[in-house]
Amino acid sequence: MNHSFRYDIVSLTHRRPRGSEGGLAMATRPTSDSIFKSLYDLEQQCVDLSRPLGEARPQMLASVSQLREVLATYEAREAQLSALIDAAKDLTEIRDADRVLDAVTQRTQRLLRCDLAYLSARTDQSGEHFAVRAFSGHASPAFIDSAVRVDEGVGGHVVRTGRPVQVADYATSPDFIHTPYLDDRVTHEGIVTLLGVPVEANGRLFGILFAARRTTATFSEDQIALVSSLAAYAAIALDNADLFRAQQSAVEKVERANALLQAQAAAVEKGADVHSRLTEIVLHGGSVRQILEIIADALQGSVTMVDPEGCEVVSHGPAAPHPPFDTELIEALAQSGVTRHAVSAGTRADHDLYVTSPIGGERKFGSIVLAAEQPLSDLDIRTLERATQAVTLHLLSEAAAAEADMRGSGEVVGWLISQQNADHAATERIAQRHRLLGSAFSVLVSEISEGHRDAQLLAGRNFCAAHGGLVAVYNGNLVAVVSEAPEQVRAGMWTALLKATPDTNTTASVCGATTLFELPGKYKEAAACLKLMQALGRSGTCADTAEFGLYSLLLSPNGASALNAVVAPAIGPLLEHDRRHGTSLEATLLTYLDASCNAVRTSSELGVHVNTMTQRLARIDRILGSTWRANPRQLDVHNALRLRSLQADLLPHP
């Protein structure tokens, strides 16, 4: 009876529901309430049977003790299963991997009743180091912030074996690789027993889940199995986080690509519109200003064009840069001229500067400077370069038209200033066509400054278009025939030529006429006057023949005979002496007078000894008489010598 009674108690704790196939599911186990009720009933029976069954009491107490142990085991398993279920729920409900890992370490510490639980994960893509990513319990910052190589410590042993590893005494265990760095931190934390479980999913090792105790108390197999299950959940969380990041990255890339395609499509459409508008201007006429307005509108900025000398030609927009430019911008202009592409020139006043150079063949028309409100994209830069090409085509077209017009103007100017204009009918037709009307005309002859021919021609054409007349390059000079008096030409056209050629000393002469048929003679006077001005060193000025007094003899048609009438009385004997004896006393005397009668300086300029110079002066005194040194005769001698030196250049037949 006693044995059967004990069997009933034990079998009660292991009884399964009808139809059960076994396993560890909670539904196949007796509940705590049912077990306690059974215990209560048994105790009542024991009381009732205490007297007759006194001899069975020890066996009953042993059965109750056994039942309590089984109950504690079931309660522990129930808590573990509940923790695993909660961890599984975290995976489905929590998207933040760090929160899942925090929950895993917290459950590990609570269920294993350990001092510290922490999860170490790889720190980078190379996976050479582990660092603490989540922990539960008390630990120093130095321990939490430590990073160790994957092959060191208990974690290294876990990596090598791929299985859970437990050490009962960390300090003395020979089962893993000790390092001073890691040993110092573990010893400082007082860790004695340490369990490491791999955090692995789909063949990838993400890290290691650790459980640590500061006493020598190892973990049971059930606890190790529990930690392994929690580690599996942690691995799934990390794997999901990687997959989520990869998915997010892919989505972001697709969104960026889509946005880029949309932006590119918009930019291409904008570029096509700009190209169409530029083509319209180039094919049907327009101006550089209109092209610059299109550039500024399309690229949201302000723009300026300068000529090859850096002078502003036209600008548009409130933030248009104006010369003079700083060194960085000048260097960018030079670089653009070499590469023939747009060049960034930095930022000024919250605007990004870009420069391009309209160049046709070897001909540079200047530079374009754009001040953009935002940095330009590659498509925007190509749009700017295409617009620059439109400017180039427009200017080349204008240059070709100007070249043709210049050739025509050159022929007309050549007609007017030559004897061919004796054809009155033809001259009148030319006068009507070019508005050469009235009774006041002028011929202007100007030097052409190197590199400024086009600028001077443009300035001259603009003046002639406003006042009547035409301008062309003739015999190497710029020649203009204008329906204005010399004073107006000097004040208007000459000023325009100076503005077109800054930093130069262009020299010009002007001569007036009352009819077009006087122009051939007036042109000769103006051309001779220009030569005279050059010989006299009057660069950078504009003058007419009336300003030169005695020197005007060199400009008149009968200048040779008039010149001889002045020269012969003053230095005739000296010229005859040089002719008869083959000497050069004329040149010696002119150098002496130009040197303010300084014999030493004169001898140095002539390369002769002072004594030789003194002897030559004595000979001149004998030829001209000693009174030539006194004024006014010295002035007459000096003027005669100067006229003689200029005569060869200005009058071909003295």
XYZ file of C-alpha atoms in Angstrom:
654
model
C 0.000 0.000 0.000
C 2.745 2.333 0.807
C 4.429 1.647 -2.525
C 1.252 2.113 -4.518
C 0.564 5.371 -2.752
C 4.035 6.693 -3.623
C 3.532 5.634 -7.240
C 0.324 7.643 -7.416
C 2.090 10.758 -6.191
C 4.962 10.482 -8.628
C 2.787 9.475 -11.538
C 0.602 12.470 -10.827
C 3.491 14.807 -11.538
C 4.318 13.102 -14.854
C 0.790 12.517 -16.160
C 0.207 13.817 -19.719
C -3.052 14.962 -21.226
C -4.898 12.408 -23.289
C -3.697 12.345 -26.908
C -0.324 13.914 -26.091
C 2.710 12.780 -28.078
C 5.317 14.054 -25.644
C 7.726 17.015 -25.989
C 8.483 20.111 -23.902
C 5.503 22.244 -24.888
C 3.889 23.949 -21.918
C 0.431 22.601 -22.817
C 1.630 18.957 -21.985
C 2.822 19.840 -18.463
C 0.694 20.099 -15.264
C 0.161 23.600 -14.045
C 1.347 24.903 -10.712
C -2.215 25.273 -9.389
C -3.155 21.685 -10.216
C 0.009 20.364 -8.578
C -0.529 22.396 -5.434
C -4.136 21.195 -5.253
C -2.961 17.607 -5.555
C -0.444 18.216 -2.796
C -3.139 19.645 -0.594
C -5.396 16.644 -1.170
C -2.556 14.304 -0.407
C -1.723 16.104 2.798
C -5.369 15.818 3.901
C -5.247 12.112 3.207
C -2.037 11.895 5.182
C -3.735 13.564 8.131
C -6.674 11.184 7.947
C -4.416 8.209 7.628
C -1.692 9.451 9.934
C -2.460 7.022 12.653
C -2.884 3.873 10.608
C -0.191 4.819 8.132
C 2.451 6.164 10.440
C 4.959 3.806 9.011
C 4.443 5.429 5.487
C 5.183 8.999 6.560
C 8.908 9.058 5.648
C 8.173 7.829 2.124
C 5.426 10.447 1.709
C 7.726 13.264 2.764
C 10.376 12.118 0.284
C 7.784 12.108 -2.506
C 6.672 15.625 -1.619
C 10.291 16.862 -1.666
C 10.812 15.251 -5.035
C 7.653 16.851 -6.315
C 8.794 20.287 -5.163
C 12.096 19.892 -7.034
C 10.245 18.928 -10.212
C 7.977 21.923 -9.742
C 10.982 24.289 -9.410
C 12.468 22.834 -12.572
C 9.227 23.368 -14.458
C 8.967 26.928 -13.181
C 12.537 27.643 -14.354
C 11.777 26.126 -17.752
C 8.573 28.124 -17.938
C 10.514 31.340 -17.237
C 13.088 30.409 -19.865
C 10.441 29.629 -22.455
C 8.665 32.857 -21.592
C 11.949 34.764 -22.078
C 12.478 33.116 -25.455
C 8.923 33.926 -26.487
C 9.434 37.540 -25.403
C 12.678 37.666 -27.368
C 10.870 36.328 -30.435
C 8.181 38.985 -29.984
C 10.915 41.643 -29.789
C 12.193 40.520 -33.174
C 8.762 41.110 -34.732
C 7.821 44.280 -32.843
C 11.108 46.182 -32.362
C 12.855 47.528 -35.476
C 15.785 48.975 -33.610
C 18.498 46.288 -33.403
C 20.187 48.015 -30.443
C 16.984 47.790 -28.392
C 16.688 44.070 -29.194
C 20.281 43.511 -28.092
C 19.701 45.448 -24.878
C 16.686 43.243 -24.119
C 18.717 40.081 -24.847
C 21.516 41.061 -22.432
C 18.999 42.077 -19.774
C 17.173 38.724 -20.008
C 20.480 36.853 -19.951
C 21.556 38.564 -16.737
C 18.140 38.111 -15.101
C 17.566 34.455 -16.009
C 21.136 33.298 -15.308
C 21.349 35.458 -12.152
C 24.829 36.533 -13.244
C 26.675 39.752 -12.397
C 27.188 40.968 -15.959
C 25.918 40.076 -19.421
C 27.257 41.782 -22.517
C 27.306 41.310 -26.282
C 30.463 42.032 -28.286
C 30.052 42.637 -32.024
C 32.425 43.343 -34.900
C 33.437 46.982 -35.089
C 33.905 47.310 -38.896
C 33.583 45.492 -42.205
C 37.027 43.936 -41.866
C 35.876 42.237 -38.639
C 39.297 42.355 -36.988
C 38.040 43.618 -33.626
C 35.154 43.090 -31.216
C 33.661 45.814 -29.037
C 30.809 45.843 -26.509
C 27.568 46.850 -28.217
C 25.050 46.069 -25.441
C 25.359 45.109 -21.751
C 23.372 44.615 -18.583
C 24.819 44.854 -15.106
C 27.530 46.945 -13.502
C 30.756 47.481 -15.425
C 33.382 50.208 -15.636
C 33.584 52.500 -18.694
C 37.090 51.193 -19.409
C 35.726 47.667 -19.737
C 32.719 48.678 -21.830
C 34.846 50.820 -24.174
C 37.529 48.176 -24.714
C 38.037 46.632 -28.145
C 39.869 43.335 -28.637
C 41.031 41.318 -31.603
C 38.755 38.499 -32.678
C 41.402 35.855 -31.928
C 42.063 36.939 -28.323
C 40.508 35.887 -25.000
C 37.487 33.655 -24.487
C 35.856 35.287 -27.511
C 38.757 34.195 -29.694
C 38.272 30.602 -28.538
C 34.553 30.843 -29.360
C 35.416 32.171 -32.841
C 37.821 29.303 -33.479
C 35.507 26.520 -32.270
C 32.164 28.011 -33.242
C 30.657 26.635 -29.984
C 29.895 27.944 -26.465
C 32.945 28.171 -24.213
C 32.893 28.408 -20.387
C 35.847 28.999 -18.075
C 35.440 28.513 -14.320
C 38.460 30.630 -13.395
C 39.415 33.202 -16.030
C 42.764 34.123 -14.505
C 44.150 30.575 -14.461
C 42.413 28.984 -17.438
C 44.824 27.769 -20.163
C 42.052 27.183 -22.711
C 42.330 30.516 -24.517
C 44.877 33.182 -25.528
C 45.614 35.643 -22.725
C 46.726 39.207 -23.470
C 47.851 41.806 -20.912
C 45.350 44.313 -22.269
C 42.345 42.009 -21.961
C 43.470 40.290 -18.719
C 43.913 43.664 -17.044
C 40.366 44.748 -17.859
C 38.747 41.418 -16.904
C 40.710 41.245 -13.631
C 39.805 44.867 -12.848
C 36.121 43.942 -13.219
C 36.584 40.989 -10.822
C 35.244 38.475 -13.337
C 35.950 34.856 -12.411
C 33.523 32.657 -14.345
C 32.876 33.601 -17.947
C 30.599 32.015 -20.531
C 30.829 32.976 -24.231
C 28.279 31.902 -26.840
C 28.566 32.615 -30.593
C 26.049 35.056 -32.069
C 25.688 33.432 -35.480
C 23.075 33.322 -38.247
C 23.150 32.091 -41.840
C 26.796 31.141 -41.499
C 27.827 34.647 -40.378
C 29.391 35.313 -36.997
C 28.128 38.682 -35.798
C 29.633 38.616 -32.329
C 29.615 36.830 -28.955
C 27.131 36.910 -26.064
C 28.898 36.751 -22.682
C 27.595 35.932 -19.198
C 29.994 36.671 -16.322
C 30.067 36.001 -12.579
C 32.425 37.495 -10.057
C 32.479 34.176 -8.117
C 33.418 30.632 -9.017
C 29.971 29.372 -10.016
C 29.682 27.705 -13.385
C 26.601 27.743 -15.575
C 24.500 24.600 -16.069
C 23.826 22.961 -19.399
C 20.270 24.281 -19.371
C 21.574 27.805 -18.785
C 24.099 27.446 -21.588
C 21.300 26.223 -23.869
C 19.203 29.234 -22.863
C 22.030 31.679 -23.590
C 22.587 29.969 -26.934
C 18.933 30.491 -27.813
C 19.096 34.152 -26.793
C 22.293 34.515 -28.825
C 20.463 33.067 -31.839
C 17.765 35.713 -31.428
C 20.466 38.405 -31.161
C 22.054 37.077 -34.379
C 18.707 37.251 -36.163
C 18.300 40.832 -34.954
C 21.736 41.810 -36.236
C 21.174 39.994 -39.517
C 17.810 41.698 -39.937
C 19.412 45.033 -39.138
C 22.003 44.461 -41.869
C 19.292 43.435 -44.299
C 17.211 46.460 -43.342
C 20.183 48.779 -43.789
C 20.955 47.202 -47.153
C 17.315 47.581 -48.184
C 17.232 51.186 -47.001
C 20.479 51.872 -48.808
C 19.091 50.331 -51.978
C 15.900 52.381 -51.680
C 17.908 55.546 -51.072
C 20.095 54.805 -54.073
C 17.021 54.280 -56.233
C 15.508 57.514 -54.923
C 18.753 59.399 -55.551
C 19.035 57.912 -59.012
C 15.439 58.834 -59.737
C 15.976 62.376 -58.478
C 19.165 62.616 -60.526
C 17.362 61.386 -63.638
C 14.609 63.912 -63.091
C 17.152 66.691 -62.545
C 19.087 65.621 -65.619
C 15.916 65.482 -67.674
C 15.014 68.980 -66.507
C 18.546 70.191 -67.205
C 18.524 68.627 -70.672
C 15.180 70.242 -71.392
C 16.491 73.576 -70.142
C 19.657 73.155 -72.203
C 17.601 72.371 -75.303
C 15.502 75.484 -74.735
C 18.623 77.607 -74.298
C 20.158 76.084 -77.424
C 17.005 76.858 -79.403
C 16.970 80.485 -78.232
C 20.668 80.903 -78.971
C 20.269 79.386 -82.428
C 17.455 81.846 -83.116
C 19.726 84.753 -82.280
C 22.671 83.455 -84.312
C 20.584 82.650 -87.392
C 18.254 85.644 -87.400
C 20.430 88.356 -85.961
C 20.739 89.720 -82.481
C 23.360 91.065 -80.163
C 25.868 89.881 -77.600
C 23.716 91.498 -74.925
C 20.769 89.277 -75.870
C 22.954 86.174 -75.644
C 24.248 87.229 -72.231
C 20.676 87.822 -71.041
C 19.800 84.251 -72.054
C 22.845 82.934 -70.158
C 21.976 84.902 -67.020
C 18.326 83.793 -67.139
C 19.076 80.102 -67.771
C 21.848 79.785 -65.171
C 20.357 82.126 -62.557
C 23.173 84.618 -62.342
C 24.692 87.821 -63.624
C 27.167 88.012 -66.470
C 29.786 90.321 -67.949
C 31.783 90.207 -71.177
C 35.150 91.906 -71.505
C 37.303 92.396 -74.605
C 40.809 90.871 -74.960
C 42.254 93.900 -73.126
C 39.971 93.361 -70.135
C 37.669 96.311 -70.836
C 33.980 95.746 -70.217
C 31.924 95.303 -73.381
C 28.501 94.537 -71.941
C 27.035 93.252 -68.663
C 23.676 92.050 -67.367
C 22.346 91.408 -63.882
C 22.674 93.035 -60.450
C 25.723 90.978 -59.429
C 27.603 91.267 -62.734
C 31.384 91.371 -62.088
C 33.101 94.512 -63.340
C 36.795 95.012 -64.180
C 39.427 95.425 -62.981
C 39.464 91.788 -61.854
C 41.545 90.271 -59.060
C 44.498 87.956 -59.613
C 42.544 84.702 -59.157
C 39.962 85.745 -61.737
C 42.635 86.899 -64.194
C 44.393 83.525 -63.856
C 41.088 81.749 -64.490
C 40.564 83.873 -67.610
C 44.006 82.884 -68.880
C 43.371 79.195 -68.142
C 40.044 79.304 -69.968
C 41.772 80.863 -72.960
C 44.195 77.925 -73.059
C 41.753 75.065 -72.379
C 38.816 76.661 -74.239
C 36.513 75.342 -71.521
C 34.663 76.915 -68.617
C 36.828 77.394 -65.512
C 35.677 77.943 -61.936
C 37.097 81.109 -60.390
C 36.023 80.671 -56.774
C 33.348 82.546 -54.847
C 32.764 86.272 -54.483
C 29.951 87.923 -52.523
C 27.998 84.649 -52.168
C 28.207 83.991 -55.916
C 30.154 81.263 -57.682
C 32.239 82.665 -60.545
C 32.829 80.858 -63.849
C 34.719 82.147 -66.875
C 34.772 81.146 -70.530
C 36.547 82.530 -73.573
C 34.859 83.014 -76.968
C 37.622 81.942 -79.370
C 37.270 81.426 -83.111
C 40.324 79.704 -84.558
C 43.238 81.742 -83.286
C 41.109 84.817 -82.720
C 40.104 85.588 -79.141
C 37.145 87.893 -78.712
C 37.511 88.380 -74.959
C 36.064 86.579 -71.943
C 32.701 85.949 -70.296
C 32.409 86.017 -66.494
C 29.306 84.488 -64.875
C 28.387 85.103 -61.233
C 25.970 82.241 -60.451
C 23.733 82.149 -57.390
C 24.331 78.382 -57.026
C 27.242 76.131 -58.081
C 26.784 74.949 -61.661
C 26.213 71.301 -62.485
C 28.043 69.583 -65.322
C 25.045 70.156 -67.583
C 24.938 73.817 -66.577
C 28.624 74.184 -67.425
C 28.003 72.602 -70.832
C 25.128 75.046 -71.323
C 27.480 77.921 -70.502
C 30.043 76.587 -72.971
C 27.392 76.222 -75.693
C 26.280 79.790 -75.053
C 29.903 80.873 -75.345
C 30.066 79.107 -78.712
C 26.981 81.073 -79.754
C 28.769 84.292 -78.772
C 31.768 83.143 -80.810
C 29.620 82.397 -83.869
C 27.858 85.733 -83.533
C 31.121 87.647 -83.218
C 32.704 85.703 -86.082
C 29.693 86.571 -88.222
C 29.997 90.192 -87.231
C 33.736 90.092 -87.855
C 33.199 88.566 -91.309
C 30.621 91.214 -92.117
C 32.931 93.892 -90.769
C 35.808 92.473 -92.815
C 33.702 92.610 -95.951
C 32.537 96.079 -95.028
C 36.121 97.085 -94.327
C 37.226 95.851 -97.733
C 34.408 97.801 -99.298
C 35.146 100.799 -97.109
C 38.819 100.529 -98.000
C 37.977 100.724 -101.674
C 35.662 103.704 -101.132
C 38.181 105.508 -98.931
C 40.875 104.810 -101.514
C 38.590 106.301 -104.165
C 37.913 109.470 -102.160
C 41.515 110.246 -101.192
C 42.942 109.516 -104.623
C 42.749 111.497 -107.824
C 40.032 109.129 -109.042
C 37.353 111.163 -107.313
C 37.474 113.545 -110.225
C 34.481 111.529 -111.423
C 31.890 113.843 -109.963
C 28.922 111.528 -110.532
C 30.576 108.586 -108.780
C 31.749 110.817 -105.941
C 28.236 112.163 -105.436
C 26.796 108.635 -105.283
C 29.358 107.685 -102.641
C 28.597 110.832 -100.693
C 24.882 110.081 -100.643
C 25.391 106.435 -99.620
C 27.696 107.256 -96.693
C 26.070 110.572 -95.688
C 29.100 112.632 -96.625
C 27.028 115.787 -96.959
C 27.483 119.439 -96.124
C 30.425 121.798 -96.568
C 32.732 120.654 -93.747
C 34.779 117.487 -94.104
C 37.793 116.047 -92.348
C 40.398 113.425 -93.082
C 41.781 111.688 -89.990
C 44.900 109.532 -90.242
C 45.728 107.519 -87.107
C 48.277 104.955 -86.086
C 46.928 101.452 -85.551
C 48.003 100.236 -82.133
C 49.256 96.666 -82.111
C 46.470 94.275 -81.257
C 43.813 97.018 -81.298
C 42.890 97.232 -84.974
C 39.395 95.794 -84.572
C 38.663 97.946 -81.532
C 39.780 101.099 -83.353
C 37.776 100.213 -86.452
C 34.696 99.562 -84.339
C 35.056 102.899 -82.549
C 35.553 104.661 -85.881
C 32.526 102.957 -87.468
C 30.329 103.880 -84.519
C 31.310 107.530 -84.856
C 30.790 107.518 -88.630
C 27.398 105.821 -88.223
C 26.308 108.672 -85.955
C 27.834 111.590 -87.879
C 28.187 110.400 -91.449
C 31.339 109.097 -93.129
C 33.377 105.900 -93.337
C 36.594 104.470 -91.990
C 39.070 101.863 -93.231
C 42.643 100.669 -93.001
C 44.664 102.303 -95.757
C 48.457 102.149 -96.268
C 48.919 100.716 -92.777
C 47.000 103.499 -91.013
C 43.425 103.989 -89.965
C 41.910 106.576 -92.307
C 38.504 108.165 -91.754
C 36.566 110.557 -93.951
C 33.952 112.320 -91.832
C 31.265 114.954 -92.342
C 32.568 117.056 -89.461
C 35.027 119.912 -88.968
C 38.498 118.995 -87.587
C 37.598 120.315 -84.118
C 34.564 118.014 -83.844
C 36.571 115.060 -85.154
C 39.278 115.584 -82.551
C 36.750 115.981 -79.745
C 34.559 113.051 -80.825
C 36.265 110.452 -82.980
C 39.709 110.886 -81.474
C 38.287 110.494 -77.965
C 36.499 107.299 -79.062
C 39.752 105.910 -80.493
C 41.563 106.621 -77.227
C 38.869 104.793 -75.218
C 39.158 101.834 -77.577
C 42.922 101.636 -77.020
C 43.592 102.242 -73.326
C 47.163 102.228 -72.063
C 48.494 103.110 -75.546
C 49.956 106.265 -77.098
C 48.132 106.304 -80.419
C 48.983 109.321 -82.555
C 46.691 110.877 -85.162
C 46.440 113.910 -87.418
C 43.396 115.562 -88.933
C 43.013 117.950 -91.825
C 39.866 119.827 -92.898
C 38.361 120.274 -96.354
C 35.380 122.144 -97.787
C 34.619 119.748 -100.661
C 35.126 116.053 -101.271
C 37.376 116.853 -104.208
C 39.974 118.395 -101.857
C 40.344 115.106 -99.990
C 43.326 113.698 -101.978
C 45.510 116.698 -101.114
C 44.219 116.878 -97.553
C 44.956 113.179 -97.050
C 48.564 113.724 -98.130
C 48.897 116.605 -95.685
C 47.369 114.567 -92.848
C 49.599 111.571 -93.588
C 52.685 113.810 -93.710
C 51.564 115.514 -90.498
C 51.366 112.127 -88.785
C 54.918 111.329 -89.856
C 56.050 114.724 -88.619
C 54.399 114.155 -85.250
C 56.087 110.786 -84.960
C 59.442 112.330 -85.837
C 58.950 115.121 -83.301
C 57.985 112.657 -80.579
C 54.417 113.928 -80.220
C 52.906 110.506 -79.503
C 49.503 110.078 -77.974
C 48.143 113.338 -79.442
C 45.992 114.491 -82.348
C 46.918 117.609 -84.332
C 46.351 119.356 -87.683
C 48.797 121.038 -90.012
C 48.046 124.568 -88.769
C 49.677 123.797 -85.410
C 53.222 123.297 -86.700
C 54.205 126.775 -87.929
C 57.482 126.594 -89.804
C 57.291 122.784 -89.900
C 54.147 123.058 -91.993
C 56.445 123.671 -94.942
C 57.052 119.959 -94.870
C 53.338 119.291 -95.300
C 52.432 121.512 -98.259
C 52.462 120.259 -101.865
C 55.175 122.843 -102.743
C 57.102 122.092 -99.576
C 60.430 121.325 -101.261
C 60.890 124.737 -102.853
C 59.592 126.558 -99.760
C 61.928 124.525 -97.581
C 64.957 125.424 -99.696
C 64.070 129.083 -99.336
C 64.386 128.719 -95.554
C 67.355 126.364 -95.383
C 69.708 127.932 -97.918
C 70.208 131.303 -96.164
C 70.775 129.639 -92.813
C 73.081 126.701 -93.562
C 73.677 126.788 -97.350
C 77.525 127.191 -97.078
C 77.680 124.274 -94.614
C 75.692 121.996 -96.943
C 77.943 122.976 -99.864
C 81.063 122.191 -97.797
C 79.747 118.723 -96.913
C 78.874 118.073 -100.553
C 82.266 119.132 -101.875
C 84.477 117.574 -99.170
C 82.351 114.527 -98.233
C 82.107 115.556 -94.578
C 79.168 115.384 -92.171
C 79.373 118.738 -90.411
C 75.568 119.114 -90.838
C 74.912 116.079 -88.612
C 77.577 117.191 -86.132
C 76.041 120.633 -85.760
C 72.485 119.272 -85.365
C 73.645 116.881 -82.621
C 75.531 119.714 -80.922
C 72.476 122.003 -80.909
C 70.151 119.193 -79.783
C 72.591 118.609 -76.877
C 72.173 122.239 -75.761
C 75.632 123.118 -77.134
C 77.396 120.729 -74.767
C 80.581 119.605 -76.536
C 81.331 116.772 -74.117
C 77.884 115.204 -74.474
C 77.940 115.722 -78.228
C 81.299 113.967 -78.553
C 79.958 111.084 -76.480
C 76.883 110.722 -78.691
C 78.942 110.892 -81.866
C 81.628 108.591 -80.484
C 84.529 111.002 -81.081
C 87.129 112.636 -78.849
C 86.361 116.050 -77.356
C 89.334 117.537 -79.200
C 87.926 116.258 -82.463
C 84.595 117.837 -81.568
C 86.326 121.150 -80.816
C 88.111 121.071 -84.161
C 84.820 120.423 -86.010
C 83.139 123.354 -84.263
C 86.052 125.626 -85.213
C 85.655 124.555 -88.850
C 81.883 125.301 -88.654
C 82.687 128.740 -87.245
C 84.916 129.424 -90.265
C 82.202 128.267 -92.691
C 79.146 130.019 -91.126
C 80.925 132.822 -89.335
C 81.236 133.176 -85.593
C 77.898 135.010 -85.307
C 75.885 131.807 -85.893
C 76.197 130.976 -82.185
C 74.152 134.005 -81.128
C 70.349 134.215 -81.291
C 68.273 134.684 -83.306
C 70.653 133.283 -85.919
C 71.337 130.120 -83.846
C 67.592 129.441 -83.774
C 67.397 129.867 -87.560
C 70.324 127.470 -87.987
C 68.787 124.908 -85.630
C 65.363 125.080 -87.365
C 66.996 124.723 -90.770
C 68.915 121.667 -89.606
C 65.766 120.106 -88.099
C 63.793 120.744 -91.277
C 66.568 119.162 -93.320
C 66.565 116.035 -91.082
C 62.806 115.648 -91.496
C 62.784 116.432 -95.194
C 64.035 113.002 -96.294
C 61.134 111.185 -94.584
C 58.356 113.613 -95.400
C 59.304 114.891 -98.832
C 60.630 112.216 -101.183
C 62.224 114.806 -103.469
C 63.735 117.659 -101.476
